[in-house]
Amino acid sequence: MTMSNLTNKLKRIKLLLLDVDGVLTDGSIIYDDNGSEIKSFNVKDGFGIRLLMSSGIEVGIVTGRASMALRHRLDNLGISLVFDGVKDKSSLLDLILKKKQVSAEEVAFVGDDLMDFQIMQKVGVSVAAKDGHAIVRDHADIVTQNRGGSGAVREVCESILKAQGLWESILEKYCS
């Protein structure tokens, strides 16, 4: 795909959907002695999500696992479109499109592993984390330069904002 085709696809994005483990996190799951799950989230990814949402682009979560650590992070970010414990992400897409009144072409999805493959083939822009499975990377519109949990989501957020002509006003707000 040419850069201009990709930019045109990114211009249409109204909803960014994210997997969690391997995308918002590095894929590690830590348990403490009491069995509580601990996840590590990147603050730069969070800020990118906030920038995207404050620019009018919604962000949602579609993940196979459910955890309280994730719920706390999403509450902190203000993300309310959350589908966790999902076994078939691809089938869920139609429900999301109907609920949010967007077309598949207006959705981007960031994934990293085989369970993300089918939904990635149905959306307008498919993104794979740099350290995602080779099959997922090979079929993605974009492969991030950063690893999951280490700025991959921030990179995607900035790409969408730049394509939609919103990045310059963000820079003016923070850098002038």
Rosetta silent file (secondary structure, phi, psi, omega in degrees, C-alpha in Angstrom):
SEQUENCE: MTMSNLTNKLKRIKLLLLDVDGVLTDGSIIYDDNGSEIKSFNVKDGFGIRLLMSSGIEVGIVTGRASMALRHRLDNLGISLVFDGVKDKSSLLDLILKKKQVSAEEVAFVGDDLMDFQIMQKVGVSVAAKDGHAIVRDHADIVTQNRGGSGAVREVCESILKAQGLWESILEKYCS
SCORE:     score description
SCORE:     0.000 S_00000001
   1 L     0.000  136.202  179.552    0.000    0.000    0.000 S_00000001
   2 L   -75.323  160.391  179.729    1.308    3.434   -0.873 S_00000001
   3 H   -63.089  -37.744  179.907    1.778    6.100    1.778 S_00000001
   4 H   -68.516  -35.685  175.800   -0.936    8.282    0.204 S_00000001
   5 H   -64.656  -43.095  179.004   -3.417    5.363    0.254 S_00000001
   6 H   -63.832  -43.979  177.910   -2.613    4.731    3.905 S_00000001
   7 H   -59.370  -42.473  178.454   -2.998    8.430    4.746 S_00000001
   8 H   -62.864  -38.516  176.972   -6.394    8.451    3.021 S_00000001
   9 H   -65.951  -42.648 -179.456   -7.461    5.427    5.066 S_00000001
  10 H   -66.225  -30.277  178.924   -6.263    7.056    8.305 S_00000001
  11 H   -61.809  -27.845 -175.941   -8.195   10.241    7.470 S_00000001
  12 L   -86.932   -7.530 -172.483  -11.458    8.279    7.722 S_00000001
  13 L   -69.684  126.013  176.003  -10.817    6.782   11.162 S_00000001
  14 L  -115.265  -16.241 -176.659  -13.456    7.650   13.770 S_00000001
  15 E  -142.929  125.435  174.952  -12.850    4.734   16.143 S_00000001
  16 E  -106.777  120.190  176.495   -9.613    3.117   17.274 S_00000001
  17 E  -104.893  138.484 -176.053  -10.011   -0.361   18.775 S_00000001
  18 E  -125.908  136.831  162.439   -7.180   -1.870   20.785 S_00000001
  19 L   -75.024  170.170 -178.268   -6.251   -5.304   21.975 S_00000001
  20 L  -109.933  -70.322 -175.085   -4.614   -5.187   25.408 S_00000001
  21 L   -68.311  117.849 -176.497   -2.007   -7.860   26.131 S_00000001
  22 L    95.365   -6.669  177.857    0.849   -7.330   23.682 S_00000001
  23 L  -122.038  -64.618  174.741   -0.541   -3.953   22.540 S_00000001
  24 L   -81.002  -18.602  175.057   -1.268   -1.781   25.591 S_00000001
  25 L  -124.840  171.968  177.459    1.062   -3.999   27.623 S_00000001
  26 L   -81.902    3.365  179.032    4.221   -5.890   26.731 S_00000001
  27 L    96.061   -7.432  178.973    2.265   -9.105   27.112 S_00000001
  28 L   -77.332  142.743  172.346    3.583   -9.931   30.575 S_00000001
  29 L  -125.624  122.493 -177.674    1.133  -10.961   33.256 S_00000001
  30 E  -112.819  135.039  175.638    2.408  -10.788   36.818 S_00000001
  31 E  -113.305  136.730  174.317    0.634  -12.341   39.784 S_00000001
  32 L   -86.423  179.775 -176.560    1.327  -11.317   43.366 S_00000001
  33 L   -61.054  -22.504  179.894    1.301  -13.778   46.292 S_00000001
  34 L   -90.572   -0.590 -179.816   -2.448  -13.278   46.702 S_00000001
  35 L    87.766    4.600  177.649   -3.136  -14.159   43.069 S_00000001
  36 L   -74.434  139.486 -178.960   -3.919  -10.586   42.056 S_00000001
  37 E   -86.325  137.636  178.183   -2.961   -9.753   38.510 S_00000001
  38 E  -121.644  132.476  176.345   -0.587   -6.868   37.841 S_00000001
  39 L  -125.508  151.489  178.418   -0.172   -5.245   34.436 S_00000001
  40 L  -112.448  125.319 -179.880    2.194   -2.522   33.354 S_00000001
  41 L  -114.744  147.268 -177.954    0.886    0.233   31.055 S_00000001
  42 L   -89.052  124.888 -178.257    2.924    2.848   29.213 S_00000001
  43 H   -63.877  -30.540  178.725    2.103    6.452   30.133 S_00000001
  44 H   -67.793  -38.865  174.412    3.039    7.621   26.612 S_00000001
  45 H   -61.154  -43.932  179.759    0.436    5.286   25.132 S_00000001
  46 H   -60.768  -41.332  179.289   -2.076    6.699   27.599 S_00000001
  47 H   -67.018  -38.923  176.124   -1.281   10.270   26.626 S_00000001
  48 H   -60.474  -41.649  177.202   -1.650    9.394   22.938 S_00000001
  49 H   -62.001  -43.975  179.134   -5.071    7.908   23.699 S_00000001
  50 H   -62.491  -41.345  177.995   -6.065   11.063   25.574 S_00000001
  51 H   -61.794  -43.541  179.972   -4.924   13.245   22.654 S_00000001
  52 H   -62.928  -48.245 -178.381   -6.937   11.145   20.216 S_00000001
  53 H   -65.108  -38.462  179.565  -10.065   11.198   22.371 S_00000001
  54 H   -70.906  -13.901  177.012   -9.821   14.957   22.993 S_00000001
  55 L   -95.262    5.324  175.035   -9.671   15.374   19.203 S_00000001
  56 L    94.220    8.649  178.678  -13.003   13.591   18.787 S_00000001
  57 L  -104.196  122.486 -176.585  -11.800   10.106   17.868 S_00000001
  58 E   -77.900  150.690  177.939  -13.204    7.404   20.115 S_00000001
  59 E  -125.601  134.774  178.376  -11.059    4.633   21.549 S_00000001
  60 E  -134.979  166.455 -177.107  -12.328    1.210   22.564 S_00000001
  61 E  -119.146  133.672  172.988  -10.956   -2.072   23.860 S_00000001
  62 E  -133.424  107.002 -173.361  -11.514   -5.560   22.448 S_00000001
  63 L  -139.523  151.387 -179.353   -9.557   -8.148   24.401 S_00000001
  64 L   -78.259  -21.153 -176.686   -9.683  -11.821   25.186 S_00000001
  65 L  -111.010  150.823  174.180   -8.828  -11.435   28.856 S_00000001
  66 L  -114.799  138.855  176.669  -10.631   -9.646   31.644 S_00000001
  67 L  -156.514  149.768  177.136   -8.793   -8.137   34.602 S_00000001
  68 H   -69.039  -32.170  177.676   -9.346   -5.540   37.285 S_00000001
  69 H   -59.094  -43.705  177.939   -5.948   -4.015   36.495 S_00000001
  70 H   -63.357  -45.721 -178.701   -7.215   -3.271   32.978 S_00000001
  71 H   -58.905  -40.384  178.595  -10.495   -1.857   34.281 S_00000001
  72 H   -63.405  -43.432 -179.991   -8.608    0.534   36.578 S_00000001
  73 H   -64.653  -43.027 -178.745   -6.431    1.759   33.704 S_00000001
  74 H   -67.227  -37.592  174.481   -9.407    2.244   31.377 S_00000001
  75 H   -60.742  -42.623  179.080  -11.327    4.151   34.057 S_00000001
  76 H   -61.461  -37.123 -179.045   -8.271    6.386   34.466 S_00000001
  77 H   -84.289  -14.454 -178.304   -8.168    7.044   30.716 S_00000001
  78 L    81.665   24.574  178.474  -11.911    7.553   30.398 S_00000001
  79 L   -91.598  118.090 -178.210  -12.415    4.650   27.998 S_00000001
  80 L  -109.384  -14.521  178.128  -15.934    3.275   28.363 S_00000001
  81 E   -85.763   91.881 -171.970  -16.204    1.204   25.174 S_00000001
  82 E  -130.040  125.271  173.711  -14.816   -2.019   26.631 S_00000001
  83 E  -125.034  102.922  179.664  -15.290   -5.587   25.497 S_00000001
  84 L  -116.101  161.046 -175.590  -13.195   -7.949   27.601 S_00000001
  85 L    71.618   24.544 -175.132  -13.285  -11.712   27.848 S_00000001
  86 L   -83.915  126.511  178.232  -14.014  -11.830   24.106 S_00000001
  87 L   -90.994  -33.639 -178.203  -13.414  -15.172   22.419 S_00000001
  88 L  -126.164   88.897 -176.212  -14.355  -14.129   18.853 S_00000001
  89 H   -63.234  -35.932 -178.123  -13.283  -10.547   18.209 S_00000001
  90 H   -62.588  -43.350  179.310  -14.288  -10.665   14.564 S_00000001
  91 H   -66.160  -30.249 -179.316  -17.947  -11.483   15.339 S_00000001
  92 H   -70.036  -24.613 -175.143  -18.070   -8.625   17.841 S_00000001
  93 H   -56.376  -43.525 -178.955  -17.164   -6.052   15.182 S_00000001
  94 H   -59.342  -41.117  177.291  -20.691   -5.919   13.706 S_00000001
  95 H   -61.847  -43.631 -179.685  -22.136   -5.133   17.141 S_00000001
  96 H   -64.425  -44.425  179.891  -19.573   -2.362   17.660 S_00000001
  97 H   -59.066  -44.288 -179.861  -20.241   -0.842   14.229 S_00000001
  98 H   -66.452  -46.086 -178.462  -23.964   -0.774   14.916 S_00000001
  99 H   -61.568  -42.525 -175.451  -23.546    0.575   18.457 S_00000001
 100 H   -93.713   -5.330  179.623  -21.165    3.370   17.412 S_00000001
 101 L    54.460   51.496  174.986  -22.838    4.014   14.029 S_00000001
 102 L  -128.702  160.962  175.320  -19.610    3.815   12.060 S_00000001
 103 L   -92.204  163.175  178.445  -18.586    1.752    9.057 S_00000001
 104 H   -59.355  -33.590  179.832  -15.782   -0.799    9.119 S_00000001
 105 H   -66.893  -17.728 -179.274  -13.718    1.587    6.970 S_00000001
 106 H   -95.593   10.335 -177.885  -13.901    4.147    9.785 S_00000001
 107 E  -118.211  138.218  169.877  -12.335    1.762   12.302 S_00000001
 108 E  -114.217  146.307  177.599   -8.682    0.967   13.006 S_00000001
 109 E  -131.159  134.431  176.519   -7.660   -2.032   15.095 S_00000001
 110 E  -110.945  122.012  179.625   -4.311   -2.650   16.770 S_00000001
 111 E  -137.192 -179.728 -177.300   -3.461   -6.274   17.509 S_00000001
 112 L  -146.271  -10.302 -173.751   -0.507   -8.545   17.952 S_00000001
 113 L  -141.078  177.915 -171.078   -1.504  -12.190   17.793 S_00000001
 114 H   -57.166  -36.118  179.989   -3.515  -14.780   15.898 S_00000001
 115 H   -67.442  -10.702  177.788   -6.806  -14.081   17.705 S_00000001
 116 H   -93.885  -14.193 -170.991   -6.636  -10.532   16.277 S_00000001
 117 H   -56.965  -50.016 -174.315   -6.139  -11.614   12.672 S_00000001
 118 H   -66.278  -42.756  178.686   -9.773  -11.909   11.564 S_00000001
 119 H   -65.917  -34.991  179.319  -10.970   -8.603   13.010 S_00000001
 120 H   -63.434  -29.571 -179.570   -7.916   -6.897   11.501 S_00000001
 121 H   -77.288  -12.779 -175.813   -8.982   -8.108    8.057 S_00000001
 122 H  -101.087  -13.671 -174.862  -12.418   -6.464    8.435 S_00000001
 123 L   -96.198  168.566 -178.995  -11.480   -2.923    9.505 S_00000001
 124 L   -65.885  -39.936  178.718  -10.367    0.100    7.523 S_00000001
 125 E  -134.761  121.218  176.813   -6.858    0.154    8.966 S_00000001
 126 E  -104.607  134.562 -177.424   -5.178   -2.851   10.558 S_00000001
 127 E  -127.751  134.627  175.161   -2.141   -2.290   12.751 S_00000001
 128 E  -114.602  138.021  173.234    0.248   -4.848   14.210 S_00000001
 129 L   -66.719  146.768 -177.280    2.619   -4.184   17.075 S_00000001
 130 L   -50.538  -37.721 -176.976    6.282   -4.539   16.081 S_00000001
 131 L   -98.590   18.324  177.431    6.696   -7.614   18.251 S_00000001
 132 L   -73.242  172.885  179.519    3.436   -9.224   17.172 S_00000001
 133 L   -59.889  143.038 -176.319    3.141  -12.610   15.506 S_00000001
 134 H   -56.973  -39.728 -179.817    4.710  -12.725   12.012 S_00000001
 135 H   -64.268  -41.390  178.800    1.433  -13.650   10.291 S_00000001
 136 H   -65.212  -44.934  178.547   -0.337  -10.693   11.873 S_00000001
 137 H   -61.323  -43.084 -176.663    2.509   -8.337   10.921 S_00000001
 138 H   -64.074  -24.760 -176.777    2.591   -9.662    7.345 S_00000001
 139 H  -107.101    4.644 -178.759   -1.100   -8.899    6.809 S_00000001
 140 L   -85.772  149.928  172.875   -1.315   -5.530    8.602 S_00000001
 141 L   -69.016  -35.360 -178.420   -1.599   -2.158    6.864 S_00000001
 142 E  -133.604  138.131  167.911    0.847   -0.762    9.433 S_00000001
 143 E  -116.651  124.094 -175.666    3.486   -2.384   11.632 S_00000001
 144 L   -67.739  156.030  174.304    4.537   -0.090   14.444 S_00000001
 145 L   -80.086  -24.409 -178.725    8.155    0.863   15.028 S_00000001
 146 L  -100.979  154.272  179.603    7.598    0.443   18.771 S_00000001
 147 L   -78.537  159.628  173.777    6.819   -2.753   20.655 S_00000001
 148 L   -58.197  136.644 -178.501    3.522   -3.428   22.371 S_00000001
 149 L    77.854    0.547 -177.295    3.425   -1.727   25.771 S_00000001
 150 L  -132.454   37.995  175.910    6.334    0.494   24.724 S_00000001
 151 L   104.792    1.169  179.544    4.796    3.258   22.657 S_00000001
 152 H   -61.779  -43.315 -178.732    3.098    1.307   19.842 S_00000001
 153 H   -68.321  -39.941  177.582   -0.316    2.772   20.666 S_00000001
 154 H   -58.827  -43.168  179.153    1.079    6.306   20.953 S_00000001
 155 H   -58.711  -44.263  179.631    2.603    5.879   17.499 S_00000001
 156 H   -65.906  -44.279  178.829   -0.772    4.848   16.039 S_00000001
 157 H   -58.378  -46.197  179.898   -2.582    7.723   17.740 S_00000001
 158 H   -65.018  -37.564  178.610   -0.113   10.252   16.352 S_00000001
 159 H   -61.893  -42.127  178.394   -0.382    8.728   12.855 S_00000001
 160 H   -65.713  -46.334 -179.549   -4.155    9.152   12.898 S_00000001
 161 H   -61.454  -41.641  178.579   -3.915   12.710   14.233 S_00000001
 162 H   -65.276  -45.292 -179.381   -1.335   13.667   11.599 S_00000001
 163 H   -61.975  -33.111 -177.103   -3.350   12.144    8.740 S_00000001
 164 L   -91.164    6.647  176.565   -6.443   14.028    9.876 S_00000001
 165 L    72.255   22.053 -177.346   -4.600   17.361   10.112 S_00000001
 166 L  -100.994  -12.410 -173.709   -5.030   17.579   13.898 S_00000001
 167 H   -67.794  -40.182 -177.440   -1.406   17.180   14.974 S_00000001
 168 H   -60.666  -40.475  179.470   -0.286   20.757   14.330 S_00000001
 169 H   -68.278  -31.167  175.647   -2.901   22.223   16.694 S_00000001
 170 H   -67.221  -43.734  177.745   -1.785   19.760   19.374 S_00000001
 171 H   -61.912  -40.794  178.407    1.820   20.848   18.924 S_00000001
 172 H   -61.029  -40.761 -179.270    0.776   24.500   19.144 S_00000001
 173 H   -63.932  -41.986 -173.423   -1.052   23.804   22.409 S_00000001
 174 H   -97.374  -20.962 -170.189    1.862   22.011   24.044 S_00000001
 175 H  -115.543    3.054 -179.317    4.932   23.458   22.347 S_00000001
 176 L  -110.211    0.000    0.000    4.323   27.187   21.958 S_00000001
